[in-house]
């Protein structure tokens, strides 16, 4: 479900024509629907109402403060992976006790700040990291909490760059080593191991891999219980897939029906970390057609938005639907490309795209997750503006960058 639909042949976001938005704010423009954003959060919360998990929205998917605040105000917690995301989470008003912190490479400074701010817990990814957290907490004279991130060695059946739960991935700790660490738990004087964490990958469209991973950890939790090791939390990560093209992902309800019985059997408080599911279909990116170029072999539609605005096609060969702002019945096979000096700078390849003219606009659909958050200034291009629509109202949630912004931190070198 999303709120980007044609009304009288005009693509609208909720009650506003996308065309009016781009005429007013320019392109490239990220447009988010408040209703779609909150609806996805609520769908997940309702599907899991029986066990009332803390839903920690994964900040990396889209870290705009306005988006974080909308979700935090609805009761969400946040899943962070860096000091920068901690800064954003607190700035958006998220209570520290609703923040969980993953990442295989947390620095000392990041760990110290997170401890001082009093986050709920760290998801720990190695023994060395655990030692480091223990020693930093000791220096700060604090006891801090951690969950051990388990690498359950399951196949998530998704793109190889976004699978994280295979034993060959850098993430988490295998069950044998996790067991050894838990047996030694009293050696870490400033750390309380309060839970386990898993996250097996992203854009996972079926429940089976989630079930397989959760079954592995629930078995492990029983084994720990038998040794008198009691935990409080199980964090089941994110990873729920969405519809970009013809996928038929499990709904939140189907996912919940499959996993809730297993989760309930643990008796633990459940945390989840969805990113894409909440924000993916809540955003689109609109570009203006600059030129249409026909070569002996191909037709190229060249737009003012490139891989610096949306890197997913270049990086994962990801599919995003491309729609004209005014319905056009004719379409033609073309490559939709940006202005960047790289052959990998494409948004769609060999695709049937509406027969647009120079000066028209095209909407790249489902760019809410890992769209802006992975954007860059490559080719010294300004990062796009972002707006959020609620019914017939629109708010700018990020101003378009200026040239002054992109050189702000640069200094001339003084040879003498
Ligand atoms: N928790 C952890 C520990 C994660 O590493 C991630 C995503 C999530 C939660 C949220 O996963 P989600 O619910 O959004 O699938 N850039 C890629 C996706 C990378 C995902 C990284 N980790 C893409 O554009 O497809």
Coordinates of C-alpha atoms and ligand atoms in Angstrom, one line a residue:
X1 CA 0.0 0.0 0.0
X2 CA 1.2 3.5 -0.7
X3 CA -0.2 6.9 -1.4
X4 CA 1.3 7.7 -4.8
X5 CA -1.6 7.1 -7.1
X6 CA -2.9 8.6 -10.4
X7 CA -6.0 10.8 -10.0
X8 CA -7.4 12.1 -13.3
X9 CA -4.3 10.8 -15.0
X10 CA -2.0 12.9 -12.7
X11 CA 0.3 11.2 -10.3
X12 CA -0.5 12.5 -6.8
X13 CA 1.1 12.1 -3.4
X14 CA -1.9 11.9 -1.0
X15 CA -4.0 14.9 -2.1
X16 CA -1.3 16.9 -3.9
X17 CA -0.2 16.6 -7.6
X18 CA 3.4 15.6 -7.8
X19 CA 3.7 18.0 -10.7
X20 CA 2.8 20.9 -8.5
X21 CA 5.5 19.9 -6.0
X22 CA 8.3 19.7 -8.6
X23 CA 7.2 23.0 -10.1
X24 CA 7.4 24.6 -6.7
X25 CA 10.5 22.9 -5.2
X26 CA 12.5 21.8 -8.3
X27 CA 14.2 18.5 -9.1
X28 CA 15.7 16.2 -8.1
X29 CA 13.1 16.0 -5.4
X30 CA 12.4 13.3 -2.8
X31 CA 8.7 13.3 -1.8
X32 CA 7.5 11.3 1.2
X33 CA 3.9 10.5 2.2
X34 CA 3.2 10.9 5.9
X35 CA 0.3 8.6 5.6
X36 CA 2.2 5.7 4.0
X37 CA 5.1 6.1 6.5
X38 CA 2.8 5.9 9.6
X39 CA 0.6 3.3 8.0
X40 CA 3.5 0.9 7.6
X41 CA 4.7 1.4 11.2
X42 CA 1.1 0.9 12.5
X43 CA 0.6 -2.2 10.3
X44 CA 3.7 -3.8 11.9
X45 CA 2.7 -2.7 15.4
X46 CA -0.8 -4.2 15.0
X47 CA 0.5 -7.5 13.5
X48 CA 2.7 -8.0 16.6
X49 CA 0.2 -6.5 19.1
X50 CA 0.1 -9.8 21.0
X51 CA 3.7 -9.5 22.1
X52 CA 4.1 -5.7 21.9
X53 CA 7.7 -5.6 20.7
X54 CA 9.7 -2.4 20.8
X55 CA 9.9 -1.5 17.1
X56 CA 13.3 0.2 16.6
X57 CA 13.2 1.8 13.2
X58 CA 16.5 1.3 11.4
X59 CA 17.9 4.9 11.0
X60 CA 20.2 3.9 8.1
X61 CA 17.2 3.4 5.8
X62 CA 16.3 7.0 5.9
X63 CA 17.8 9.2 8.6
X64 CA 16.0 12.5 8.0
X65 CA 15.2 14.1 11.4
X66 CA 11.6 14.7 10.4
X67 CA 11.1 11.0 9.5
X68 CA 12.7 9.9 12.7
X69 CA 10.5 12.3 14.7
X70 CA 7.3 11.1 13.1
X71 CA 8.1 7.5 14.1
X72 CA 9.5 8.3 17.6
X73 CA 6.3 10.3 18.3
X74 CA 4.3 7.2 17.4
X75 CA 6.3 5.3 20.0
X76 CA 9.1 3.8 17.9
X77 CA 12.6 3.3 19.2
X78 CA 15.6 3.5 16.9
X79 CA 18.3 1.1 15.6
X80 CA 21.6 3.0 15.1
X81 CA 25.0 2.0 13.7
X82 CA 27.2 5.1 14.3
X83 CA 27.8 8.1 16.5
X84 CA 26.2 10.2 13.8
X85 CA 23.0 8.1 14.0
X86 CA 23.1 8.4 17.8
X87 CA 23.3 12.2 17.4
X88 CA 20.3 12.2 15.0
X89 CA 18.3 9.8 17.2
X90 CA 18.7 12.1 20.3
X91 CA 18.1 15.2 18.2
X92 CA 14.8 13.7 17.0
X93 CA 13.8 13.3 20.6
X94 CA 14.2 9.6 20.9
X95 CA 14.5 8.5 24.6
X96 CA 17.9 6.9 25.0
X97 CA 16.2 3.8 26.5
X98 CA 14.6 3.2 23.1
X99 CA 17.9 3.1 21.2
X100 CA 19.8 -0.1 20.2
X101 CA 23.3 0.2 18.7
X102 CA 24.7 -2.4 16.2
X103 CA 27.8 -2.2 13.9
X104 CA 30.9 -4.4 13.6
X105 CA 33.2 -1.3 14.0
X106 CA 32.1 0.9 16.9
X107 CA 34.9 3.3 17.9
X108 CA 35.9 4.0 21.5
X109 CA 34.4 7.5 21.2
X110 CA 31.2 6.2 19.9
X111 CA 30.9 3.6 22.6
X112 CA 31.7 6.1 25.3
X113 CA 29.0 8.6 24.1
X114 CA 26.4 5.8 23.8
X115 CA 27.1 4.6 27.3
X116 CA 27.0 8.1 28.7
X117 CA 23.7 8.8 27.0
X118 CA 22.3 5.6 28.5
X119 CA 21.1 3.7 25.4
X120 CA 19.1 0.5 25.9
X121 CA 21.9 -1.8 24.8
X122 CA 24.6 -2.4 22.3
X123 CA 24.4 -5.3 19.8
X124 CA 27.9 -6.7 20.2
X125 CA 29.5 -8.3 17.1
X126 CA 32.9 -9.7 18.4
X127 CA 34.7 -10.7 21.6
X128 CA 37.1 -7.8 21.2
X129 CA 34.3 -5.3 21.0
X130 CA 32.8 -6.8 24.1
X131 CA 36.1 -6.3 26.0
X132 CA 36.3 -2.8 24.7
X133 CA 32.8 -1.9 25.8
X134 CA 33.5 -3.5 29.2
X135 CA 36.7 -1.5 29.7
X136 CA 35.1 1.8 28.5
X137 CA 32.1 1.3 30.8
X138 CA 34.6 0.7 33.6
X139 CA 36.4 3.9 32.9
X140 CA 33.1 5.8 33.0
X141 CA 32.1 3.9 36.2
X142 CA 29.0 2.6 34.5
X143 CA 27.4 -0.8 34.0
X144 CA 26.2 -1.0 30.4
X145 CA 24.0 -3.6 28.7
X146 CA 24.7 -5.6 25.6
X147 CA 23.0 -8.2 23.4
X148 CA 25.2 -10.7 21.6
X149 CA 24.6 -10.6 17.8
X150 CA 24.4 -14.2 16.7
X151 CA 25.4 -15.1 13.2
X152 CA 22.9 -18.0 12.7
X153 CA 24.4 -19.1 9.4
X154 CA 21.1 -19.1 7.4
X155 CA 20.6 -18.2 3.7
X156 CA 18.4 -15.1 3.5
X157 CA 17.7 -15.6 -0.3
X158 CA 18.4 -12.0 -1.2
X159 CA 21.1 -10.0 -3.0
X160 CA 24.5 -11.1 -2.0
X161 CA 25.5 -7.6 -0.9
X162 CA 22.6 -7.4 1.6
X163 CA 22.8 -10.9 3.1
X164 CA 24.3 -10.7 6.6
X165 CA 23.5 -14.0 8.4
X166 CA 25.8 -16.4 6.6
X167 CA 28.9 -17.6 8.4
X168 CA 31.1 -16.1 5.7
X169 CA 29.6 -12.6 6.4
X170 CA 31.5 -10.2 8.8
X171 CA 28.4 -9.9 11.1
X172 CA 27.7 -11.4 14.5
X173 CA 29.2 -14.3 16.4
X174 CA 28.7 -18.0 15.7
X175 CA 26.7 -20.0 18.2
X176 CA 29.7 -21.9 19.6
X177 CA 31.7 -18.8 20.3
X178 CA 28.6 -17.0 21.6
X179 CA 28.1 -19.9 24.1
X180 CA 31.7 -19.6 25.3
X181 CA 31.3 -15.9 25.8
X182 CA 28.1 -16.4 27.7
X183 CA 29.7 -18.9 30.0
X184 CA 32.4 -16.3 30.8
X185 CA 29.8 -13.5 31.3
X186 CA 30.8 -12.8 34.9
X187 CA 34.3 -11.8 33.7
X188 CA 32.9 -8.7 32.1
X189 CA 32.4 -6.6 35.3
X190 CA 30.9 -3.5 33.7
X191 CA 28.7 -5.2 31.1
X192 CA 25.5 -7.1 31.6
X193 CA 24.7 -9.5 28.7
X194 CA 20.9 -9.0 28.6
X195 CA 19.9 -10.5 25.2
X196 CA 20.6 -11.9 21.8
X197 CA 20.3 -10.2 18.4
X198 CA 20.0 -11.5 14.9
X199 CA 19.7 -9.7 11.5
X200 CA 20.0 -12.0 8.5
X201 CA 19.7 -9.6 5.6
X202 CA 17.5 -7.1 3.8
X203 CA 14.7 -7.2 1.3
X204 CA 13.7 -10.8 2.3
X205 CA 10.4 -11.6 0.8
X206 CA 9.5 -14.9 2.5
X207 CA 9.2 -15.9 6.1
X208 CA 11.2 -19.2 5.9
X209 CA 14.7 -17.7 6.5
X210 CA 13.4 -15.6 9.4
X211 CA 11.8 -18.7 10.9
X212 CA 15.0 -20.7 10.4
X213 CA 17.1 -18.1 12.1
X214 CA 14.6 -17.6 15.0
X215 CA 14.4 -21.3 15.5
X216 CA 18.2 -21.5 15.8
X217 CA 18.3 -18.8 18.5
X218 CA 15.2 -20.1 20.4
X219 CA 17.0 -23.5 20.7
X220 CA 20.1 -21.6 21.9
X221 CA 18.1 -19.7 24.5
X222 CA 16.7 -23.0 25.8
X223 CA 20.3 -24.4 26.0
X224 CA 21.4 -21.2 27.9
X225 CA 18.3 -21.5 30.3
X226 CA 19.4 -25.1 31.1
X227 CA 22.8 -23.6 32.2
X228 CA 21.0 -21.0 34.4
X229 CA 21.8 -18.2 31.9
X230 CA 18.8 -15.9 31.9
X231 CA 18.2 -13.2 29.3
X232 CA 15.7 -10.3 29.0
X233 CA 15.6 -9.4 25.3
X234 CA 15.6 -11.0 21.9
X235 CA 16.2 -8.6 19.0
X236 CA 15.1 -10.1 15.7
X237 CA 16.5 -7.4 13.4
X238 CA 14.9 -6.1 10.3
X239 CA 14.9 -7.3 6.7
X240 CA 11.3 -7.4 5.7
X241 CA 11.0 -7.1 1.9
X242 CA 8.7 -4.7 0.0
X243 CA 7.3 -4.5 -3.5
X244 CA 9.5 -2.8 -6.0
X245 CA 8.4 -4.7 -9.1
X246 CA 6.6 -8.1 -9.1
X247 CA 7.7 -9.3 -5.7
X248 CA 5.0 -10.8 -3.4
X249 CA 6.6 -10.3 0.0
X250 CA 5.0 -11.7 3.1
X251 CA 2.7 -9.2 4.8
X252 CA 3.4 -8.0 8.3
X253 CA 0.6 -10.2 9.5
X254 CA 1.9 -13.3 7.7
X255 CA 5.3 -12.7 9.2
X256 CA 3.9 -12.2 12.6
X257 CA 1.7 -15.3 12.4
X258 CA 4.8 -17.3 11.5
X259 CA 7.2 -15.9 14.2
X260 CA 5.1 -14.8 17.2
X261 CA 4.5 -18.4 18.5
X262 CA 8.3 -19.0 18.5
X263 CA 9.0 -15.6 20.1
X264 CA 6.4 -16.1 22.8
X265 CA 7.9 -19.4 23.7
X266 CA 11.1 -17.6 24.8
X267 CA 9.3 -15.4 27.3
X268 CA 11.7 -12.6 26.4
X269 CA 10.9 -9.0 25.5
X270 CA 11.1 -8.7 21.7
X271 CA 12.8 -5.9 19.7
X272 CA 12.7 -5.6 16.0
X273 CA 14.6 -3.3 13.6
X274 CA 12.7 -2.7 10.4
X275 CA 13.9 0.0 8.0
X276 CA 12.8 -0.6 4.4
X277 CA 9.4 -2.0 5.4
X278 CA 8.5 1.2 7.1
X279 CA 9.9 3.8 4.7
X280 CA 10.6 2.1 1.4
X281 CA 7.3 2.7 -0.3
X282 CA 6.7 6.0 1.5
X283 CA 9.1 7.9 -0.8
X284 CA 9.6 8.7 -4.5
X285 CA 12.4 10.6 -6.3
X286 CA 11.3 12.9 -9.2
X287 CA 13.7 13.8 -12.0
X288 CA 13.4 16.2 -15.0
X289 CA 14.1 14.9 -18.5
X290 CA 16.9 17.0 -19.8
X291 CA 17.6 15.3 -23.2
X292 CA 16.5 12.4 -25.2
X293 CA 19.3 10.8 -27.2
X294 CA 19.0 8.1 -29.8
X295 CA 22.2 6.2 -30.8
X296 CA 22.5 3.5 -33.5
X297 CA 21.8 0.9 -30.7
X298 CA 19.8 2.5 -28.0
X299 CA 17.6 5.3 -26.7
X300 CA 18.7 7.2 -23.6
X301 CA 16.5 9.3 -21.5
X302 CA 18.9 11.7 -19.7
X303 CA 17.5 13.1 -16.5
X304 CA 18.8 15.6 -13.9
X305 CA 19.2 12.9 -11.2
X306 CA 21.9 10.3 -11.1
X307 CA 23.6 7.6 -9.1
X308 CA 24.7 10.2 -6.5
X309 CA 20.9 10.6 -5.7
X310 CA 20.0 6.9 -5.9
X311 CA 22.8 4.4 -6.0
X312 CA 20.7 1.2 -5.7
X313 CA 20.4 0.4 -9.4
X314 CA 24.2 0.9 -9.9
X315 CA 25.2 -1.0 -6.7
X316 CA 22.7 -3.9 -6.6
X317 CA 21.1 -3.8 -10.1
X318 CA 18.0 -2.8 -8.1
X319 CA 14.7 -2.3 -9.9
X320 CA 12.7 0.8 -9.3
X321 CA 9.5 1.4 -11.2
X322 CA 9.6 4.6 -13.4
X323 CA 6.3 6.5 -13.9
X324 CA 5.4 9.7 -15.8
X325 CA 3.7 12.4 -13.8
X326 CA 0.9 12.5 -16.3
X327 CA -0.3 9.1 -17.6
X328 CA 1.0 8.4 -21.1
X329 CA -0.3 5.5 -23.0
X330 CA 2.7 4.9 -25.3
X331 CA 6.0 3.6 -24.0
X332 CA 9.4 2.9 -25.5
X333 CA 12.3 0.8 -24.6
X334 CA 15.1 3.0 -23.2
X335 CA 17.8 3.4 -20.6
X336 CA 17.1 6.0 -18.0
X337 CA 20.4 7.6 -17.1
X338 CA 21.8 10.5 -15.1
X339 CA 24.4 13.2 -15.9
X340 CA 27.3 11.6 -14.0
X341 CA 30.5 10.6 -15.8
X342 CA 30.2 6.8 -15.2
X343 CA 28.6 4.2 -17.3
X344 CA 27.1 2.8 -14.1
X345 CA 25.0 5.9 -13.7
X346 CA 21.6 4.5 -14.6
X347 CA 18.3 4.4 -12.9
X348 CA 16.7 1.8 -15.3
X349 CA 18.2 -0.2 -18.1
X350 CA 16.5 -1.6 -21.3
X351 CA 13.1 -0.7 -19.7
X352 CA 9.8 0.1 -21.3
X353 CA 9.4 3.7 -20.2
X354 CA 6.5 6.1 -20.9
X355 CA 7.2 8.1 -24.1
X356 CA 8.2 11.4 -22.4
X357 CA 9.5 14.6 -24.0
X358 CA 12.4 16.8 -23.0
X359 CA 11.2 19.0 -20.1
X360 CA 8.8 16.3 -18.7
X361 CA 9.3 14.7 -15.3
X362 CA 9.6 11.1 -14.3
X363 CA 9.1 9.6 -10.9
X364 CA 11.4 6.9 -9.6
X365 CA 9.2 4.8 -7.3
X366 CA 9.9 3.3 -3.9
X367 CA 13.0 5.3 -3.1
X368 CA 12.1 6.0 0.6
X369 CA 14.6 3.5 1.9
X370 CA 18.3 3.7 1.1
X371 CA 17.6 6.5 -1.4
X372 CA 18.7 9.8 0.2
X373 CA 20.6 8.1 3.0
X374 CA 23.0 6.6 0.5
X375 CA 23.3 9.7 -1.7
X376 CA 26.5 11.7 -2.2
X377 CA 28.0 14.8 -3.7
X378 CA 29.8 12.9 -6.4
X379 CA 30.6 15.1 -9.4
X380 CA 30.0 18.0 -7.0
X381 CA 26.3 17.6 -7.4
X382 CA 24.1 19.1 -4.8
X383 CA 22.1 16.7 -2.7
X384 CA 18.4 16.8 -3.4
X385 CA 15.7 18.5 -1.4
X386 CA 13.1 16.4 0.6
X387 CA 9.5 17.2 1.2
X388 CA 6.8 15.4 3.2
X389 CA 3.2 15.5 2.3
X390 CA 0.3 15.0 4.7
X391 CA -3.1 15.1 2.9
X392 CA -3.1 18.5 1.1
X393 CA -0.2 20.0 3.1
X394 CA 3.5 19.9 2.3
X395 CA 6.6 20.7 4.4
X396 CA 10.2 20.9 3.3
X397 CA 12.1 18.5 5.5
X398 CA 15.5 19.1 3.9
X399 CA 16.5 22.2 2.0
X400 CA 18.3 21.6 -1.3
X401 CA 22.1 22.0 -0.8
X402 CA 23.9 25.0 -2.1
X403 CA 27.4 25.3 -3.7
X404 CA 28.5 27.0 -0.5
X405 CA 27.4 23.9 1.5
X406 CA 29.5 21.5 -0.5
X407 CA 32.7 23.4 0.0
X408 CA 32.0 24.4 3.6
X409 CA 34.6 22.3 5.3
X410 CA 37.3 22.6 2.7
X411 CA 40.4 24.7 3.4
X412 CA 43.1 26.0 1.0
X413 CA 46.5 24.4 1.6
X414 CA 49.2 26.9 2.7
X415 CA 52.6 25.8 1.4
X416 CA 54.5 28.2 3.7
Ligands
LIG1 N1 19.2 -4.1 11.6 C1 20.5 -4.2 11.1 C2 21.5 -4.7 12.1 C3 20.8 -3.9 9.8 O1 22.1 -4.0 9.4 C4 19.8 -3.4 8.9 C5 20.2 -3.1 7.5 C6 18.5 -3.3 9.4 C7 18.3 -3.6 10.8 C8 17.4 -2.8 8.6 O2 17.1 -3.7 7.5 P1 15.8 -3.5 6.6 O3 14.6 -3.7 7.5 O4 15.8 -2.1 6.1 O5 16.0 -4.5 5.5 N2 21.5 -0.5 1.2 C9 20.8 -1.8 0.9 C10 20.2 -2.3 2.2 C11 21.3 -2.5 3.3 C12 20.7 -3.0 4.6 C13 21.8 -2.9 5.7 N3 21.3 -3.3 7.0 C14 19.7 -1.6 -0.1 O6 19.6 -0.4 -0.6 O7 19.0 -2.5 -0.5

